[in-house]
Coordinates of C-alpha atoms and ligand atoms in Angstrom, one line a residue:
M1 CA -5.7 -23.9 40.0
V2 CA -3.8 -23.0 36.8
I3 CA -0.6 -21.1 37.5
G4 CA -1.0 -17.3 36.8
M5 CA -4.8 -17.4 36.7
E6 CA -7.0 -15.8 39.4
E7 CA -9.4 -18.2 41.0
G8 CA -12.9 -17.7 39.3
A9 CA -11.3 -16.3 36.2
I10 CA -13.2 -17.0 32.9
E11 CA -11.3 -18.0 29.9
V12 CA -12.8 -16.5 26.7
A13 CA -12.3 -17.1 23.0
K14 CA -9.1 -16.0 21.3
G15 CA -9.4 -12.6 19.7
L16 CA -12.5 -12.0 22.0
D17 CA -14.6 -13.6 19.3
K18 CA -18.3 -13.5 20.3
V19 CA -17.4 -12.0 23.7
I20 CA -19.4 -9.0 25.0
I21 CA -17.1 -7.0 27.1
D22 CA -19.3 -3.9 27.9
K23 CA -22.5 -2.1 27.1
T24 CA -22.7 0.7 24.6
G25 CA -25.4 3.1 23.5
I26 CA -23.6 4.3 20.4
A27 CA -24.0 1.6 17.8
S28 CA -24.8 -2.0 17.2
T29 CA -24.0 -4.6 14.6
D30 CA -25.4 -8.0 14.0
N31 CA -24.9 -11.1 11.9
E32 CA -28.1 -10.3 10.0
G33 CA -26.5 -7.3 8.4
N34 CA -27.8 -4.5 10.6
L35 CA -25.6 -1.5 11.6
V36 CA -27.5 0.9 13.8
Y37 CA -26.2 4.3 14.9
R38 CA -28.0 5.5 18.1
G39 CA -31.3 3.8 16.9
Y40 CA -31.0 4.7 13.2
Q41 CA -29.9 2.3 10.4
A42 CA -26.6 3.6 9.2
V43 CA -27.6 3.2 5.5
D44 CA -30.7 5.4 6.2
L45 CA -28.4 8.1 7.5
A46 CA -26.0 7.7 4.5
E47 CA -29.0 8.1 2.2
N48 CA -30.9 10.9 4.0
A49 CA -28.7 12.7 6.5
S50 CA -25.6 14.9 6.2
F51 CA -22.2 14.0 7.6
E52 CA -22.5 16.8 10.2
Q53 CA -26.0 15.6 11.4
T54 CA -24.7 12.0 11.7
A55 CA -21.5 13.1 13.5
Y56 CA -23.6 15.1 16.0
L57 CA -25.9 12.2 16.5
I58 CA -23.0 9.8 17.2
V59 CA -21.3 12.2 19.6
Y60 CA -24.3 13.6 21.5
G61 CA -26.8 10.8 21.1
R62 CA -29.6 12.6 19.3
M63 CA -30.3 14.4 16.1
P64 CA -29.3 18.1 16.3
S65 CA -31.8 21.0 16.1
K66 CA -31.2 23.5 13.3
G67 CA -29.3 25.8 15.7
E68 CA -27.2 23.0 17.1
L69 CA -26.3 21.8 13.6
K70 CA -25.3 25.3 12.6
D71 CA -23.1 25.7 15.7
F72 CA -21.6 22.2 15.3
S73 CA -20.8 22.8 11.6
S74 CA -19.2 26.1 12.4
F75 CA -17.1 24.5 15.2
L76 CA -15.8 22.0 12.7
V77 CA -14.9 24.7 10.2
S78 CA -13.3 27.1 12.8
H79 CA -11.2 24.2 14.3
S80 CA -10.0 22.7 11.0
G81 CA -6.8 24.8 10.6
L82 CA -3.4 23.8 11.8
D83 CA -0.9 25.5 14.1
G84 CA 2.1 27.1 12.3
N85 CA 4.5 24.5 13.7
T86 CA 2.8 21.6 12.0
E87 CA 4.3 22.5 8.7
K88 CA 7.8 22.5 10.3
I89 CA 7.2 19.1 11.9
I90 CA 6.0 17.6 8.6
S91 CA 9.1 19.0 6.8
M92 CA 11.2 17.0 9.2
L93 CA 9.5 13.7 8.4
P94 CA 11.0 11.3 5.8
K95 CA 9.5 11.9 2.3
N96 CA 8.1 8.3 2.2
T97 CA 6.1 8.6 5.4
S98 CA 2.7 7.2 4.9
I99 CA -0.2 9.6 5.5
I100 CA -1.7 7.4 8.2
D101 CA 1.7 7.5 10.1
L102 CA 1.9 11.2 9.6
L103 CA -1.7 11.7 10.9
R104 CA -0.9 9.6 14.0
S105 CA 2.3 11.6 14.6
I106 CA 0.8 15.0 14.1
V107 CA -2.3 14.1 16.3
S108 CA 0.1 12.9 19.1
L109 CA 1.8 16.3 19.2
M110 CA -1.2 18.6 18.4
P111 CA -1.5 21.7 20.5
L112 CA -5.2 22.0 21.4
K113 CA -7.2 25.0 22.4
E114 CA -10.3 23.4 23.8
T115 CA -10.7 22.2 27.4
S116 CA -13.6 19.8 27.8
N117 CA -13.2 16.3 26.6
D118 CA -16.0 16.5 23.9
R119 CA -14.6 19.7 22.5
I120 CA -11.0 18.4 22.5
L121 CA -12.1 15.3 20.7
L122 CA -14.1 17.3 18.1
E123 CA -11.1 19.6 17.7
I124 CA -8.9 16.6 16.8
A125 CA -11.5 15.2 14.5
A126 CA -12.0 18.6 12.8
K127 CA -8.3 18.8 11.9
M128 CA -7.8 15.4 10.4
P129 CA -8.8 16.3 6.8
R130 CA -6.4 19.2 6.8
I131 CA -3.5 17.2 8.4
S132 CA -4.0 14.5 5.7
S133 CA -4.1 16.9 2.8
D134 CA -1.3 19.2 3.9
G135 CA 0.9 16.3 4.9
Y136 CA 0.4 14.6 1.5
R137 CA 1.2 17.8 -0.4
L138 CA 4.1 19.0 1.7
L139 CA 5.8 15.6 1.6
R140 CA 5.6 15.8 -2.2
G141 CA 6.8 19.4 -2.4
M142 CA 3.4 20.7 -3.4
P143 CA 1.8 23.9 -2.0
V144 CA -1.1 23.3 0.4
L145 CA -4.6 24.0 -0.7
K146 CA -6.5 27.1 0.5
D147 CA -9.8 26.7 2.5
I148 CA -13.1 26.7 0.6
D149 CA -16.6 27.2 1.9
G150 CA -18.9 24.2 2.0
S151 CA -20.0 21.2 4.0
Y152 CA -17.6 18.9 5.8
A153 CA -17.7 16.4 2.9
E154 CA -17.3 19.1 0.3
R155 CA -14.3 20.7 2.1
F156 CA -12.7 17.3 2.7
Y157 CA -13.2 16.1 -0.9
Y158 CA -11.6 19.3 -2.1
L159 CA -8.6 18.8 0.2
L160 CA -8.1 15.4 -1.2
T161 CA -8.6 16.1 -4.9
G162 CA -8.6 19.8 -5.5
S163 CA -12.1 19.4 -7.0
T164 CA -15.2 21.4 -6.0
D165 CA -17.6 19.0 -7.8
K166 CA -20.7 18.8 -5.6
L167 CA -22.0 15.5 -7.0
S168 CA -18.7 13.7 -6.3
A169 CA -18.6 15.2 -2.8
K170 CA -22.1 13.9 -2.2
Y171 CA -21.0 10.4 -3.2
F172 CA -18.0 10.8 -0.9
E173 CA -20.2 11.9 2.0
R174 CA -22.4 8.8 1.9
M175 CA -19.3 6.6 2.2
L176 CA -17.9 8.8 5.0
I177 CA -21.1 8.3 7.0
L178 CA -20.8 4.5 6.7
Y179 CA -17.2 4.6 7.9
M180 CA -18.1 6.7 11.0
E181 CA -18.9 4.2 13.6
H182 CA -18.7 0.4 14.2
E183 CA -19.0 -0.3 18.0
F184 CA -16.1 -2.3 19.5
N185 CA -13.9 -2.7 16.4
A186 CA -10.2 -3.0 16.9
S187 CA -9.3 0.7 16.8
T188 CA -12.2 1.7 19.0
F189 CA -11.5 -1.0 21.5
T190 CA -7.8 0.2 21.5
L191 CA -9.1 3.8 22.2
R192 CA -11.3 2.5 25.0
V193 CA -8.5 0.5 26.6
T194 CA -6.4 3.7 26.5
A195 CA -9.2 5.9 27.8
S196 CA -9.8 3.4 30.6
T197 CA -6.4 4.3 32.0
L198 CA -7.7 7.9 32.1
A199 CA -5.2 8.9 29.4
D200 CA -6.2 12.1 27.8
P201 CA -8.3 12.2 24.5
R202 CA -5.3 13.0 22.3
A203 CA -3.3 10.0 23.6
S204 CA -6.4 7.8 23.2
V205 CA -7.0 8.9 19.6
T206 CA -3.3 8.4 18.8
A207 CA -3.6 4.8 20.1
A208 CA -6.7 4.3 17.9
L209 CA -4.8 5.7 14.9
A210 CA -2.0 3.1 15.5
A211 CA -4.5 0.2 15.5
I212 CA -6.4 1.3 12.4
K213 CA -3.3 1.0 10.3
G214 CA -3.2 -2.8 10.5
P215 CA -4.1 -4.7 7.3
L216 CA -6.7 -6.7 9.1
H217 CA -8.5 -3.5 10.1
G218 CA -8.1 -0.4 7.9
G219 CA -4.7 -0.7 6.3
A220 CA -5.1 -2.9 3.3
N221 CA -8.0 -1.4 1.5
A222 CA -6.3 -0.7 -1.8
E223 CA -4.5 -4.0 -2.2
I224 CA -7.2 -5.8 -4.3
L225 CA -8.1 -2.6 -6.2
N226 CA -4.5 -2.5 -7.6
Y227 CA -4.8 -6.0 -8.9
M228 CA -8.2 -5.2 -10.4
L229 CA -7.0 -2.2 -12.3
K230 CA -4.6 -4.5 -14.2
M231 CA -7.3 -7.0 -15.1
K232 CA -8.6 -7.3 -18.7
S233 CA -11.7 -9.4 -18.3
K234 CA -14.3 -10.7 -15.8
D235 CA -12.9 -14.2 -16.3
E236 CA -9.5 -12.9 -15.2
A237 CA -11.1 -11.4 -12.1
V238 CA -12.8 -14.7 -11.2
S239 CA -9.7 -16.8 -11.7
F240 CA -7.7 -14.3 -9.6
V241 CA -9.9 -14.9 -6.5
E242 CA -10.3 -18.7 -7.3
G243 CA -6.5 -19.0 -7.2
K244 CA -6.2 -17.1 -3.9
L245 CA -8.9 -19.3 -2.3
A246 CA -7.2 -22.5 -3.7
R247 CA -3.9 -21.4 -2.1
H248 CA -5.7 -20.5 1.2
E249 CA -4.5 -16.9 0.9
K250 CA -6.4 -14.1 2.6
I251 CA -8.3 -11.8 0.2
M252 CA -8.3 -8.3 1.5
G253 CA -11.7 -6.6 1.6
F254 CA -13.5 -9.9 2.4
G255 CA -14.6 -11.4 5.7
H256 CA -15.7 -9.8 8.9
R257 CA -15.8 -10.7 12.6
I258 CA -19.5 -9.9 12.9
Y259 CA -21.0 -9.9 9.5
K260 CA -20.9 -13.5 8.4
K261 CA -23.7 -13.1 5.8
L262 CA -23.4 -9.5 4.5
D263 CA -21.9 -6.2 5.4
P264 CA -24.7 -3.6 5.0
R265 CA -22.1 -0.8 4.3
A266 CA -20.5 -2.8 1.5
Q267 CA -24.0 -3.5 -0.1
Y268 CA -25.0 0.1 0.1
V269 CA -21.7 1.3 -1.4
K270 CA -21.9 -1.3 -4.1
G271 CA -25.3 0.1 -5.1
Q272 CA -23.8 3.6 -5.2
L273 CA -20.8 2.3 -7.1
R274 CA -23.1 1.0 -9.9
G275 CA -24.2 4.6 -10.7
L276 CA -20.8 6.1 -10.1
A277 CA -19.1 3.6 -12.4
K278 CA -21.6 4.4 -15.2
L279 CA -21.0 8.1 -14.7
R280 CA -17.2 7.6 -14.9
K281 CA -17.5 5.2 -17.9
M282 CA -15.7 2.5 -15.8
D283 CA -18.5 -0.1 -15.7
K284 CA -15.9 -2.9 -16.0
L285 CA -14.7 -2.2 -12.4
Y286 CA -18.3 -2.7 -11.2
E287 CA -18.6 -5.9 -13.3
F288 CA -15.3 -7.3 -12.1
S289 CA -15.9 -6.6 -8.5
T290 CA -19.4 -8.1 -8.4
A291 CA -18.1 -11.2 -10.1
M292 CA -15.3 -11.5 -7.5
E293 CA -17.8 -11.1 -4.7
K294 CA -20.1 -13.8 -6.1
T295 CA -17.3 -16.2 -6.7
I296 CA -16.0 -15.8 -3.1
W297 CA -19.5 -16.2 -1.7
D298 CA -20.3 -19.2 -3.8
K299 CA -17.1 -21.0 -3.0
K300 CA -16.6 -20.0 0.7
Q301 CA -19.5 -18.0 1.9
I302 CA -17.3 -15.1 2.8
P303 CA -19.0 -11.7 2.2
A304 CA -17.4 -8.5 0.9
N305 CA -16.7 -5.9 3.5
L306 CA -16.9 -2.1 3.2
D307 CA -13.2 -1.8 2.3
F308 CA -13.6 -3.8 -0.9
Y309 CA -16.2 -1.6 -2.5
A310 CA -15.0 1.6 -0.8
A311 CA -11.5 1.3 -2.4
I312 CA -13.0 1.1 -5.9
Y313 CA -15.4 3.9 -5.1
M314 CA -12.7 6.2 -3.9
H315 CA -10.6 5.4 -7.0
L316 CA -13.6 6.4 -9.2
L317 CA -13.9 9.6 -7.2
G318 CA -10.3 10.4 -8.2
I319 CA -8.8 10.0 -4.7
D320 CA -5.2 8.8 -4.3
E321 CA -4.9 5.6 -2.5
A322 CA -2.5 7.2 0.0
F323 CA -5.6 8.8 1.5
Y324 CA -7.8 5.7 1.9
T325 CA -6.9 4.7 5.5
P326 CA -6.7 8.4 6.6
I327 CA -10.2 9.0 5.2
F328 CA -11.5 6.0 7.2
A329 CA -9.7 7.3 10.3
S330 CA -11.0 10.9 9.9
S331 CA -14.6 9.7 9.7
R332 CA -14.1 7.2 12.5
S333 CA -12.6 9.9 14.7
F334 CA -16.2 11.0 15.5
G335 CA -17.1 7.5 16.6
W336 CA -13.9 7.4 18.7
A337 CA -15.0 10.7 20.3
A338 CA -18.3 9.1 21.3
H339 CA -16.6 6.1 22.7
Y340 CA -14.1 8.1 24.7
I341 CA -16.9 10.0 26.3
E342 CA -18.9 6.9 27.0
Q343 CA -15.9 5.0 28.5
V344 CA -14.8 7.7 30.9
S345 CA -18.4 8.5 32.0
D346 CA -18.6 5.0 33.6
N347 CA -15.0 3.9 33.7
K348 CA -13.4 0.7 34.9
L349 CA -9.8 0.0 33.9
I350 CA -9.8 -2.6 31.1
R351 CA -7.2 -5.1 32.2
P352 CA -7.8 -8.7 31.4
D353 CA -5.8 -11.6 32.8
S354 CA -3.9 -14.3 30.9
R355 CA -3.2 -18.0 31.2
Y356 CA 0.5 -18.5 31.6
V357 CA 1.9 -21.3 29.4
G358 CA 5.7 -20.7 29.8
P359 CA 8.2 -22.7 31.9
T360 CA 7.9 -22.9 35.7
G361 CA 10.2 -23.7 38.6
L362 CA 13.5 -22.5 37.0
R363 CA 16.3 -21.2 39.2
V364 CA 19.2 -19.0 38.5
K365 CA 21.5 -21.0 40.8
Ligands
LIG1 N1 -10.0 -14.3 2.5 C1 -9.9 -15.6 2.5 N2 -10.4 -16.4 3.5 C2 -10.9 -15.7 4.5 C3 -11.0 -14.3 4.6 C4 -10.5 -13.6 3.5 N3 -10.5 -12.3 3.5 N4 -11.5 -13.9 5.7 C5 -11.8 -15.0 6.4 N5 -11.4 -16.1 5.7 C6 -11.5 -17.5 6.1 C7 -10.3 -17.9 7.0 O1 -9.2 -18.3 6.3 C8 -10.9 -18.9 7.9 O2 -11.0 -20.1 7.1 P1 -10.8 -21.6 7.7 O3 -11.9 -21.7 8.8 O4 -10.9 -22.5 6.6 O5 -9.5 -21.5 8.4 C9 -12.4 -18.4 8.1 O6 -12.7 -17.7 6.9 C10 -12.6 -17.6 9.3 O7 -11.6 -16.5 9.2 P2 -11.0 -15.8 10.5 O8 -9.9 -15.0 10.0 O9 -10.8 -16.7 11.6 O10 -12.2 -14.8 10.9 P3 -12.1 -13.6 11.8 O11 -13.5 -13.3 12.3 O12 -11.1 -13.8 12.8 O13 -11.5 -12.5 10.8 C11 -11.1 -10.7 9.4 C12 -12.1 -11.4 10.3 C13 -11.6 -9.4 9.0 C14 -9.8 -10.5 10.2 C15 -10.8 -11.6 8.2 O14 -12.0 -11.9 7.5 C16 -9.7 -11.0 7.3 O15 -8.5 -11.1 7.5 N6 -10.2 -10.3 6.2 C17 -9.2 -9.6 5.3 C18 -8.8 -8.2 5.9 C19 -9.9 -7.2 5.7 O16 -10.6 -7.1 4.7 N7 -10.1 -6.5 6.8 C20 -11.1 -5.4 6.9 C21 -12.2 -5.8 7.8 S1 -13.5 -4.6 7.8

């Protein structure tokens, strides 16, 4: 028997690569490029459903009736405001605090009115756009924006940009839907590990917010965009990625643990980006990005992931990059809500074992 290992223990791949650790009825992904939310293709929902309908579907497992949708949408509006102390807490934070750190800190301290797990989780999710917007503005000495009427996406888009343009908000909504859920990704798994200890929803979402910040998950989505904005030609874009591949450097926005051929979210957003880039007279960003994608695929068969196209998309929607990871987190918080509920409804503490490889037999005397 190996020291430190239980008899009968199974040793699995590092990073839990290709390991199924539990069942879920929320979403599924596969290597063929399918992403399914509760039985519906996510791109079908992005094209044909609203954010609120999709969020309801993810959390409650079925499409809402008209009345349920109305109640659900009203709940999100009525719980979107912040407690008066939040402004005071934000004013104590260093001015250079990132918005994702601010979001995590405020969520961890958030006073909550609701009592059942699903309502607490939705209350947290409902407040994320307002926390991100107020935090961003207060740290920069700007007044916070007033509330406007509208859908979740319209209100969120306004809080990020100050714009009430409905067409831009619709583009934004489609991307938000694709960010909402992705089965056992790193932040959701972190949430489920935390929930499995029977920690409360707020603690579990705080843990997920810590995990989403990492550059291998949600935290490096603007890196390649910033290089691209300085590029003058398609050739420059191609040699940029060729150079990175030759130096064996990671290119952010490419690669995925599950999607080895294509990320359906990236392909859908790329299609939307084409129209958006035309509208904004920034076709060159579309041209550069697709040339980079083709080069990386031809040379190394690594597909673009959602973050690559989403960063360009959000730039064209006039959204400051400080918001990119908080936007991802805000949308994903509905997926986290569903996973919290699913985890605690059939709970077993998630506690793996390890194989000890350190020294043995040492003595103090
Ligand atoms: N740029 C360059 N090479 C990459 C790459 C990238 N973005 N992603 C993967 N690769 C290469 C690795 O270097 C490795 O090559 P090798 O076999 O020659 O050593 C191979 O592809 C497998 O990569 P690996 O990192 O082991 O795969 P993974 O399943 O563990 O990683 C990610 C998945 C997402 C962590 C990885 O693709 C990555 O770091 N991407 C960049 C960050 C990012 O965009 N994250 C958002 C994900 S939605």
